[in-house]
């Protein structure tokens, strides 16, 4: 006031610029509005996913006290293991370590027997019965040197079956190894002891299903933190499967020089027989895994004892939705080139853009009759990586098997893709069949073991770990139910 009118800040050129900028802004807003409206249906997913992510990664999930960050540990038995040096002893070329779960009370978590709550806390969406539960423990061993794992043998407890005199039953539906970065045992980010973290593999780098695309993907990816220390998928036993024994020239490398295999986590998925709570008595289970190890020594290669490191890729569809009443229904899902390229970035860089599948493990439940993996190049099928023509769940069909020579010598190149196929018979199902870890659920998954892997390269398995998953029926993967229902969304391994 009294100091004169301030000179106008708006020259004609400025106005023109302002109009132009305004126009651009308006256009941007418009494009975004259109985009958001188009994807309005996805908003519900966004909210659900944020809820789920928040739950997985909030501090509330993990215990706050330092003593409780340290995960429960396995029991350990060993042969020729030098604990002080953290390596095989000098008595023999190999050694073995057996990791068993400390005895687990297998009964309903709402039931107390001798003041102990059980570990079964997942309700079957089909029967309404609480029939499943997950337990994770840290393998209680310190690996101070690199070792090759040359075999992994499941040691599954069996119990006399009260409903079938003379027969026995077991409770472990799957037992997985996960290989982890250093520090799993003391992480504050997540607790292996938490059944929710354990059943959702939340100690593995979390990632979106591959078929979540576009704007929703971009937005959601921002909500997923990069997780360290984190784990990758390791060896697997599924009910009925046999030991994995690798040939002379192959091994799974674990130890200090690896990027993601310095500690080992053991995960058990318990699935009680139907009618367990009425017809069976509570039991304590102490199943485990025995691994055979061989020290890595520089002179090995010279002596012809060198091995190729094996990498593993787990392929899964968490959104299975099989229509009931079909005697032959084929379900397929694609693992696109981009996903393979991302996950195997280090290996493609280190081995001239090629990895070589050597063995596979195919997994479905009792309605699954056939499983195979197509190898695609430029969209066309160039071969297969494993097929079981008449699949029998809970049998030896759950074992790893080595590929025939023509497949074990056709590399998977950077730019190739994979298609997993499952043929199911749902004619006996009373309702549609979904992905799940309880009775009357299904899976259509595969684990591919490949050569041309450099376990020391940290650019492998970064964003999605080595678990490449899709979700055919998106609503099934983004369910935010409450309590036990929520656990029905358990990922399994
Ligand atoms: C509970 O304790 C009793 C008495 O010690 C024992 O006989 C029984 O086996 C225990 N039950 C379970 C499931 O641990």
Coordinates of C-alpha atoms and ligand atoms in Angstrom, one line a residue:
X1 CA 0.0 0.0 0.0
X2 CA 1.2 3.4 -0.9
X3 CA 4.2 1.8 -2.6
X4 CA 2.6 1.7 -6.0
X5 CA 1.1 -1.2 -7.9
X6 CA 3.6 -4.0 -8.3
X7 CA 4.7 -4.6 -11.8
X8 CA 2.7 -7.3 -13.5
X9 CA 4.4 -10.6 -13.3
X10 CA 2.6 -11.8 -16.3
X11 CA 4.1 -10.8 -19.6
X12 CA 2.2 -12.0 -22.7
X13 CA 4.8 -14.7 -23.3
X14 CA 4.4 -15.8 -19.7
X15 CA 0.7 -16.1 -20.1
X16 CA 1.1 -18.1 -23.2
X17 CA 3.5 -20.4 -21.4
X18 CA 1.1 -20.7 -18.4
X19 CA -1.7 -21.6 -20.8
X20 CA 0.5 -24.2 -22.4
X21 CA 1.6 -25.7 -19.1
X22 CA -2.0 -25.6 -17.9
X23 CA -3.1 -27.5 -21.0
X24 CA -0.4 -30.1 -20.6
X25 CA -1.4 -30.5 -16.9
X26 CA -5.0 -30.8 -17.8
X27 CA -4.2 -33.4 -20.5
X28 CA -2.1 -35.4 -18.0
X29 CA -4.9 -35.3 -15.4
X30 CA -7.4 -36.4 -18.1
X31 CA -5.2 -39.3 -19.2
X32 CA -4.8 -40.4 -15.6
X33 CA -8.5 -40.0 -14.9
X34 CA -9.3 -42.1 -18.0
X35 CA -6.8 -44.6 -16.9
X36 CA -8.0 -44.8 -13.4
X37 CA -11.6 -45.1 -14.5
X38 CA -10.7 -47.9 -16.9
X39 CA -9.0 -49.7 -14.1
X40 CA -11.5 -48.9 -11.5
X41 CA -12.2 -52.5 -11.0
X42 CA -8.6 -52.9 -9.9
X43 CA -8.9 -50.4 -7.1
X44 CA -10.4 -53.1 -4.8
X45 CA -7.3 -55.2 -5.6
X46 CA -5.0 -52.3 -4.8
X47 CA -6.6 -51.8 -1.4
X48 CA -6.6 -55.5 -0.6
X49 CA -3.0 -55.8 -1.6
X50 CA -1.9 -52.8 0.4
X51 CA -3.7 -54.3 3.4
X52 CA -1.9 -57.6 2.9
X53 CA 1.5 -56.0 2.3
X54 CA 1.1 -53.8 5.4
X55 CA 0.3 -56.8 7.4
X56 CA 3.2 -58.8 6.1
X57 CA 5.8 -56.0 6.7
X58 CA 4.5 -54.0 9.6
X59 CA 6.5 -54.1 12.7
X60 CA 3.4 -55.5 14.4
X61 CA 4.0 -58.8 12.7
X62 CA 7.4 -59.5 14.2
X63 CA 8.1 -59.7 17.8
X64 CA 9.8 -56.7 19.3
X65 CA 12.3 -58.2 21.7
X66 CA 15.7 -59.1 20.4
X67 CA 15.6 -62.5 22.0
X68 CA 12.5 -63.3 20.0
X69 CA 13.8 -62.3 16.6
X70 CA 16.0 -65.3 16.7
X71 CA 14.1 -68.0 15.0
X72 CA 13.3 -71.3 16.4
X73 CA 16.0 -73.7 15.4
X74 CA 16.0 -77.2 14.1
X75 CA 17.5 -80.2 15.9
X76 CA 20.7 -81.4 14.3
X77 CA 22.3 -84.8 13.9
X78 CA 25.5 -85.1 11.9
X79 CA 28.0 -87.5 10.5
X80 CA 31.6 -86.3 10.0
X81 CA 30.7 -82.7 10.6
X82 CA 33.3 -80.4 12.2
X83 CA 31.1 -77.9 14.1
X84 CA 34.0 -75.7 15.1
X85 CA 35.2 -75.2 11.6
X86 CA 31.7 -75.2 10.1
X87 CA 32.6 -77.8 7.5
X88 CA 32.8 -81.5 6.7
X89 CA 35.3 -83.2 8.9
X90 CA 38.5 -84.8 7.6
X91 CA 37.5 -88.4 8.1
X92 CA 35.8 -88.7 4.7
X93 CA 35.1 -86.9 1.5
X94 CA 31.5 -86.2 2.4
X95 CA 29.5 -85.5 5.6
X96 CA 25.8 -85.4 6.4
X97 CA 23.6 -83.1 8.4
X98 CA 20.1 -84.0 9.5
X99 CA 17.7 -81.2 10.4
X100 CA 14.6 -82.2 12.3
X101 CA 11.8 -80.0 13.5
X102 CA 11.7 -79.9 17.3
X103 CA 8.7 -82.1 18.1
X104 CA 5.5 -80.3 16.8
X105 CA 2.1 -80.7 18.5
X106 CA -0.1 -81.8 15.6
X107 CA -3.6 -80.9 16.5
X108 CA -6.0 -77.9 16.2
X109 CA -4.5 -74.6 17.4
X110 CA -7.6 -73.9 19.4
X111 CA -7.2 -77.1 21.4
X112 CA -4.9 -77.4 24.3
X113 CA -3.5 -80.8 25.2
X114 CA -1.2 -80.9 28.2
X115 CA -1.3 -77.1 28.1
X116 CA 0.0 -77.0 24.5
X117 CA -1.9 -75.5 21.6
X118 CA -1.6 -77.4 18.4
X119 CA -0.1 -76.1 15.1
X120 CA -3.0 -76.8 12.8
X121 CA -4.6 -73.4 12.1
X122 CA -5.7 -73.4 8.4
X123 CA -9.3 -74.2 7.7
X124 CA -10.1 -76.1 4.5
X125 CA -12.4 -74.0 2.3
X126 CA -14.0 -77.2 1.1
X127 CA -14.6 -79.1 4.3
X128 CA -14.6 -76.3 6.9
X129 CA -12.3 -78.5 9.0
X130 CA -9.0 -77.2 10.4
X131 CA -6.7 -79.6 8.6
X132 CA -3.4 -77.8 7.8
X133 CA -0.6 -75.7 9.4
X134 CA 2.9 -74.5 8.7
X135 CA 6.0 -74.5 10.7
X136 CA 9.4 -72.8 9.9
X137 CA 12.6 -73.2 11.7
X138 CA 16.2 -72.2 11.0
X139 CA 18.6 -75.1 10.3
X140 CA 20.8 -74.8 13.3
X141 CA 24.2 -74.9 11.6
X142 CA 26.9 -72.4 10.7
X143 CA 28.4 -73.0 7.3
X144 CA 31.9 -71.5 7.4
X145 CA 33.0 -73.0 4.1
X146 CA 31.3 -73.6 0.8
X147 CA 29.8 -77.0 0.3
X148 CA 28.0 -78.9 -2.4
X149 CA 24.8 -80.5 -1.4
X150 CA 24.8 -83.7 -3.4
X151 CA 21.6 -85.3 -2.0
X152 CA 18.6 -84.4 0.1
X153 CA 16.6 -87.1 1.8
X154 CA 13.2 -86.6 3.5
X155 CA 12.8 -88.2 6.9
X156 CA 9.1 -88.2 7.5
X157 CA 7.6 -89.5 10.8
X158 CA 4.9 -92.1 10.4
X159 CA 2.2 -93.1 12.9
X160 CA 0.0 -96.2 13.2
X161 CA -3.4 -95.4 11.6
X162 CA -6.2 -95.9 14.1
X163 CA -8.8 -96.1 11.3
X164 CA -7.0 -98.8 9.3
X165 CA -5.4 -101.4 11.5
X166 CA -1.9 -102.3 10.3
X167 CA -1.6 -99.2 8.2
X168 CA 0.3 -96.0 9.0
X169 CA -0.1 -92.4 8.2
X170 CA 2.1 -89.3 8.0
X171 CA 1.4 -85.7 8.4
X172 CA 3.9 -83.8 6.3
X173 CA 2.4 -82.7 3.0
X174 CA 5.5 -80.8 2.0
X175 CA 8.9 -80.0 3.4
X176 CA 10.9 -77.3 1.7
X177 CA 14.4 -76.0 2.2
X178 CA 14.8 -72.3 1.6
X179 CA 18.3 -70.8 1.2
X180 CA 18.8 -67.4 2.7
X181 CA 21.1 -64.4 2.9
X182 CA 23.1 -64.1 6.1
X183 CA 21.1 -62.8 9.1
X184 CA 17.8 -64.7 8.8
X185 CA 18.2 -65.8 12.3
X186 CA 18.3 -62.3 13.7
X187 CA 16.0 -60.4 11.3
X188 CA 13.6 -57.9 12.7
X189 CA 11.7 -57.7 9.5
X190 CA 9.8 -60.9 9.9
X191 CA 9.7 -63.8 12.2
X192 CA 10.0 -67.4 11.0
X193 CA 8.1 -68.3 14.2
X194 CA 5.0 -66.4 13.0
X195 CA 2.6 -68.9 11.3
X196 CA 1.4 -66.2 8.9
X197 CA 4.9 -65.3 7.8
X198 CA 5.8 -69.0 7.5
X199 CA 2.7 -70.0 5.6
X200 CA 2.9 -67.1 3.2
X201 CA 6.7 -67.5 2.5
X202 CA 7.0 -63.9 3.7
X203 CA 10.7 -64.4 4.3
X204 CA 11.1 -64.7 0.5
X205 CA 11.2 -61.5 -1.5
X206 CA 7.5 -60.8 -2.0
X207 CA 6.4 -60.1 -5.6
X208 CA 3.3 -59.6 -7.6
X209 CA 1.8 -62.3 -9.7
X210 CA 3.2 -62.0 -13.2
X211 CA -0.2 -61.4 -14.8
X212 CA -0.8 -58.2 -12.8
X213 CA 0.1 -55.6 -15.4
X214 CA 0.2 -52.0 -16.4
X215 CA -0.6 -49.2 -14.1
X216 CA -1.8 -51.4 -11.3
X217 CA 1.5 -53.2 -11.4
X218 CA 3.5 -50.0 -11.3
X219 CA 1.6 -48.7 -8.4
X220 CA 1.6 -51.9 -6.4
X221 CA 5.3 -52.5 -7.0
X222 CA 6.0 -49.3 -5.1
X223 CA 4.3 -50.8 -2.0
X224 CA 6.6 -53.9 -2.0
X225 CA 9.8 -53.2 -0.1
X226 CA 13.0 -55.0 -1.1
X227 CA 13.6 -57.5 1.6
X228 CA 17.0 -58.3 3.2
X229 CA 17.9 -60.7 4.5
X230 CA 15.6 -62.8 2.3
X231 CA 15.4 -66.4 1.1
X232 CA 15.0 -68.2 -2.1
X233 CA 13.4 -71.5 -2.8
X234 CA 15.6 -74.5 -2.1
X235 CA 15.0 -78.3 -2.2
X236 CA 11.6 -79.7 -1.9
X237 CA 9.9 -82.9 -0.7
X238 CA 6.2 -83.4 -1.5
X239 CA 4.3 -86.3 0.0
X240 CA 5.3 -89.6 -1.6
X241 CA 8.5 -88.1 -3.2
X242 CA 11.8 -89.8 -3.0
X243 CA 15.2 -88.4 -2.1
X244 CA 16.9 -86.1 -4.5
X245 CA 20.3 -87.4 -5.5
X246 CA 22.4 -85.4 -7.9
X247 CA 24.8 -87.0 -10.4
X248 CA 28.5 -86.7 -9.9
X249 CA 28.8 -83.5 -12.0
X250 CA 26.1 -81.5 -10.3
X251 CA 25.6 -79.9 -6.9
X252 CA 23.7 -77.3 -5.0
X253 CA 26.2 -74.8 -3.7
X254 CA 25.7 -73.4 -0.2
X255 CA 28.0 -71.4 2.0
X256 CA 29.7 -68.1 2.5
X257 CA 30.7 -67.3 -1.1
X258 CA 27.1 -67.5 -2.3
X259 CA 24.8 -64.5 -2.5
X260 CA 21.7 -66.2 -1.2
X261 CA 22.5 -69.6 0.3
X262 CA 24.3 -68.8 3.6
X263 CA 21.7 -70.0 5.9
X264 CA 19.0 -72.6 5.5
X265 CA 15.4 -72.5 6.6
X266 CA 13.2 -75.6 6.9
X267 CA 9.5 -75.2 6.2
X268 CA 7.0 -78.0 6.9
X269 CA 3.4 -77.9 5.6
X270 CA 1.3 -80.2 7.8
X271 CA -1.9 -81.7 6.4
X272 CA -3.8 -84.0 8.7
X273 CA -5.9 -86.9 7.4
X274 CA -9.6 -86.2 6.8
X275 CA -11.5 -86.5 10.1
X276 CA -8.3 -86.1 12.1
X277 CA -9.9 -84.4 15.1
X278 CA -12.5 -87.1 15.6
X279 CA -10.9 -90.3 14.5
X280 CA -7.2 -89.8 15.4
X281 CA -5.3 -88.9 18.6
X282 CA -3.0 -85.9 18.8
X283 CA 0.6 -86.6 17.9
X284 CA 4.0 -85.0 18.0
X285 CA 5.9 -84.8 14.8
X286 CA 9.6 -84.4 14.3
X287 CA 10.1 -84.9 10.6
X288 CA 13.2 -83.6 8.8
X289 CA 15.6 -83.6 6.0
X290 CA 19.0 -85.2 5.7
X291 CA 21.5 -83.6 3.3
X292 CA 24.8 -85.0 2.1
X293 CA 27.6 -82.4 1.7
X294 CA 30.9 -82.3 0.1
X295 CA 33.5 -79.5 0.7
X296 CA 34.4 -77.3 -2.2
X297 CA 38.1 -77.4 -2.8
X298 CA 40.1 -75.7 -5.5
X299 CA 41.9 -78.8 -6.5
X300 CA 38.6 -80.6 -7.2
X301 CA 38.2 -79.3 -10.8
X302 CA 41.8 -80.4 -11.6
X303 CA 41.1 -83.8 -10.2
X304 CA 37.9 -84.2 -12.3
X305 CA 35.7 -83.7 -9.2
X306 CA 34.4 -80.3 -10.3
X307 CA 30.7 -79.8 -10.3
X308 CA 28.3 -77.5 -12.0
X309 CA 26.2 -75.5 -9.6
X310 CA 22.5 -76.2 -10.0
X311 CA 20.0 -73.3 -9.9
X312 CA 16.3 -73.8 -9.1
X313 CA 13.2 -72.1 -10.4
X314 CA 9.8 -72.6 -8.9
X315 CA 6.8 -72.0 -11.1
X316 CA 3.4 -71.7 -9.6
X317 CA -0.2 -70.4 -10.1
X318 CA -1.7 -69.2 -6.9
X319 CA -5.0 -68.5 -8.5
X320 CA -6.1 -71.9 -9.8
X321 CA -9.8 -72.1 -10.4
X322 CA -10.9 -75.4 -11.9
X323 CA -14.6 -75.7 -12.9
X324 CA -16.3 -78.7 -11.3
X325 CA -17.7 -81.6 -13.3
X326 CA -15.1 -81.8 -16.1
X327 CA -13.4 -85.1 -16.8
X328 CA -10.7 -83.5 -18.8
X329 CA -9.9 -79.9 -18.1
X330 CA -6.6 -78.5 -19.2
X331 CA -5.2 -75.5 -17.4
X332 CA -2.1 -73.6 -18.7
X333 CA -0.2 -70.6 -17.6
X334 CA 2.7 -68.7 -19.1
X335 CA 6.0 -67.7 -17.5
X336 CA 6.9 -64.9 -19.8
X337 CA 10.3 -64.1 -21.2
X338 CA 10.5 -60.9 -19.2
X339 CA 10.0 -62.8 -15.9
X340 CA 12.7 -65.3 -16.8
X341 CA 15.1 -62.7 -17.9
X342 CA 14.6 -60.7 -14.7
X343 CA 15.0 -63.6 -12.4
X344 CA 17.9 -65.2 -14.2
X345 CA 19.7 -61.9 -15.0
X346 CA 23.0 -62.9 -13.5
X347 CA 23.0 -66.4 -15.0
X348 CA 22.1 -65.1 -18.5
X349 CA 24.9 -62.6 -18.2
X350 CA 27.5 -65.1 -16.9
X351 CA 26.7 -67.9 -19.3
X352 CA 26.1 -66.3 -22.7
X353 CA 22.3 -65.9 -22.4
X354 CA 21.6 -69.6 -21.8
X355 CA 20.8 -71.8 -18.9
X356 CA 20.3 -75.6 -19.2
X357 CA 17.4 -77.3 -17.5
X358 CA 18.4 -80.8 -16.3
X359 CA 15.7 -82.0 -13.9
X360 CA 12.2 -81.1 -12.9
X361 CA 9.7 -81.8 -10.1
X362 CA 6.1 -81.6 -11.0
X363 CA 3.4 -81.0 -8.4
X364 CA -0.4 -81.3 -8.4
X365 CA -2.9 -82.8 -6.0
X366 CA -5.2 -85.8 -6.5
X367 CA -7.4 -84.5 -9.3
X368 CA -4.3 -83.8 -11.4
X369 CA -3.8 -86.4 -14.1
X370 CA -1.1 -85.0 -16.3
X371 CA 1.5 -82.3 -16.1
X372 CA 4.0 -81.0 -18.6
X373 CA 6.1 -77.9 -19.3
X374 CA 6.3 -76.4 -22.8
X375 CA 9.4 -74.6 -23.9
X376 CA 8.5 -71.7 -26.1
X377 CA 10.7 -69.5 -28.4
X378 CA 9.2 -66.6 -30.2
X379 CA 5.8 -67.9 -29.1
X380 CA 6.3 -71.3 -30.8
X381 CA 6.8 -74.5 -28.9
X382 CA 10.3 -75.9 -29.4
X383 CA 10.1 -78.8 -26.9
X384 CA 9.2 -79.8 -23.4
X385 CA 11.0 -79.7 -20.1
X386 CA 9.4 -82.6 -18.3
X387 CA 6.1 -84.5 -18.7
X388 CA 4.2 -86.9 -16.5
X389 CA 1.6 -88.5 -18.7
X390 CA -0.4 -90.3 -16.0
X391 CA 0.2 -88.4 -12.9
X392 CA -0.5 -89.9 -9.5
X393 CA -0.4 -87.5 -6.6
X394 CA 1.2 -88.5 -3.3
X395 CA 3.4 -91.0 -5.0
X396 CA 6.9 -91.2 -6.5
X397 CA 5.6 -88.8 -9.2
X398 CA 6.5 -86.1 -6.7
X399 CA 10.2 -86.9 -7.1
X400 CA 12.6 -84.9 -9.2
X401 CA 13.4 -86.7 -12.4
X402 CA 16.1 -86.0 -14.9
X403 CA 15.2 -84.9 -18.4
X404 CA 15.8 -87.0 -21.4
X405 CA 19.0 -86.1 -23.3
X406 CA 17.3 -84.1 -26.1
X407 CA 15.6 -81.8 -23.5
X408 CA 18.7 -81.7 -21.2
X409 CA 20.7 -80.4 -24.1
X410 CA 18.3 -77.8 -25.4
X411 CA 19.1 -74.5 -23.6
X412 CA 16.6 -72.1 -22.3
X413 CA 17.7 -68.9 -23.8
X414 CA 17.2 -65.3 -22.7
X415 CA 14.0 -64.4 -24.5
X416 CA 12.4 -67.9 -24.2
X417 CA 9.3 -68.5 -22.1
X418 CA 7.8 -71.5 -20.4
X419 CA 4.2 -72.7 -20.2
X420 CA 3.1 -75.0 -17.4
X421 CA 0.1 -77.3 -18.2
X422 CA -2.0 -79.4 -16.0
X423 CA -4.9 -81.7 -17.0
X424 CA -7.3 -82.4 -14.2
X425 CA -10.4 -84.5 -13.7
X426 CA -13.0 -82.6 -11.6
X427 CA -15.9 -84.9 -12.3
X428 CA -15.9 -86.1 -8.7
X429 CA -15.7 -82.5 -7.2
X430 CA -18.9 -81.2 -5.6
X431 CA -17.8 -77.6 -6.4
X432 CA -15.2 -75.7 -8.2
X433 CA -11.7 -76.4 -7.1
X434 CA -9.2 -73.7 -6.1
X435 CA -5.5 -73.4 -5.3
X436 CA -4.9 -74.3 -1.7
X437 CA -3.0 -76.3 1.0
X438 CA -6.0 -78.2 2.4
X439 CA -7.9 -81.3 1.3
X440 CA -9.8 -81.0 -2.0
X441 CA -7.7 -78.1 -3.2
X442 CA -5.2 -78.2 -6.2
X443 CA -1.9 -77.0 -7.3
X444 CA -0.2 -76.9 -10.7
X445 CA 3.4 -76.2 -10.0
X446 CA 6.9 -77.1 -11.1
X447 CA 10.4 -76.8 -9.9
X448 CA 13.0 -76.7 -12.6
X449 CA 16.7 -77.5 -11.8
X450 CA 19.2 -76.0 -14.3
X451 CA 22.9 -75.8 -15.0
X452 CA 24.7 -72.6 -15.8
X453 CA 24.1 -71.0 -12.4
X454 CA 26.4 -68.7 -10.6
X455 CA 25.3 -68.8 -6.9
X456 CA 27.8 -65.9 -6.2
X457 CA 26.1 -63.5 -8.5
X458 CA 23.7 -61.2 -6.5
X459 CA 21.8 -60.2 -9.7
X460 CA 20.0 -63.5 -9.8
X461 CA 16.6 -63.8 -8.2
X462 CA 16.3 -60.2 -7.2
X463 CA 12.7 -59.0 -7.6
X464 CA 10.8 -62.2 -7.6
X465 CA 13.4 -64.5 -5.9
X466 CA 13.4 -67.8 -7.8
X467 CA 9.6 -68.2 -7.4
X468 CA 7.9 -67.1 -10.6
X469 CA 4.2 -67.1 -10.0
X470 CA 1.1 -66.1 -11.8
X471 CA -2.5 -65.9 -10.5
X472 CA -5.1 -66.9 -13.0
X473 CA -8.0 -65.9 -10.9
X474 CA -6.7 -62.7 -9.4
X475 CA -9.5 -62.4 -6.8
X476 CA -8.2 -65.6 -5.2
X477 CA -4.7 -64.1 -4.6
X478 CA -5.9 -60.8 -3.2
X479 CA -8.3 -62.1 -0.6
X480 CA -8.1 -60.1 2.6
X481 CA -10.3 -62.4 4.7
X482 CA -9.9 -62.4 8.5
X483 CA -8.1 -64.7 10.9
X484 CA -8.1 -68.2 9.8
X485 CA -9.7 -67.6 6.5
X486 CA -6.9 -65.4 5.6
X487 CA -4.5 -68.2 6.2
X488 CA -6.5 -70.2 3.7
X489 CA -4.6 -68.0 1.2
X490 CA -1.3 -69.6 2.4
X491 CA 1.1 -69.8 -0.5
X492 CA 2.8 -73.0 0.4
X493 CA 6.1 -73.7 -1.3
Ligands
LIG1 C1 -0.3 -85.6 27.8 O1 0.3 -86.1 29.0 C2 0.1 -87.4 29.3 C3 0.6 -87.7 30.7 O2 2.0 -87.3 30.8 C4 0.7 -88.3 28.3 O3 0.4 -89.7 28.6 C5 0.1 -88.0 26.9 O4 0.7 -88.7 25.9 C6 0.3 -86.5 26.6 N1 -0.4 -86.2 25.4 C7 0.2 -85.5 24.4 C8 -0.5 -85.3 23.1 O5 1.3 -85.0 24.5

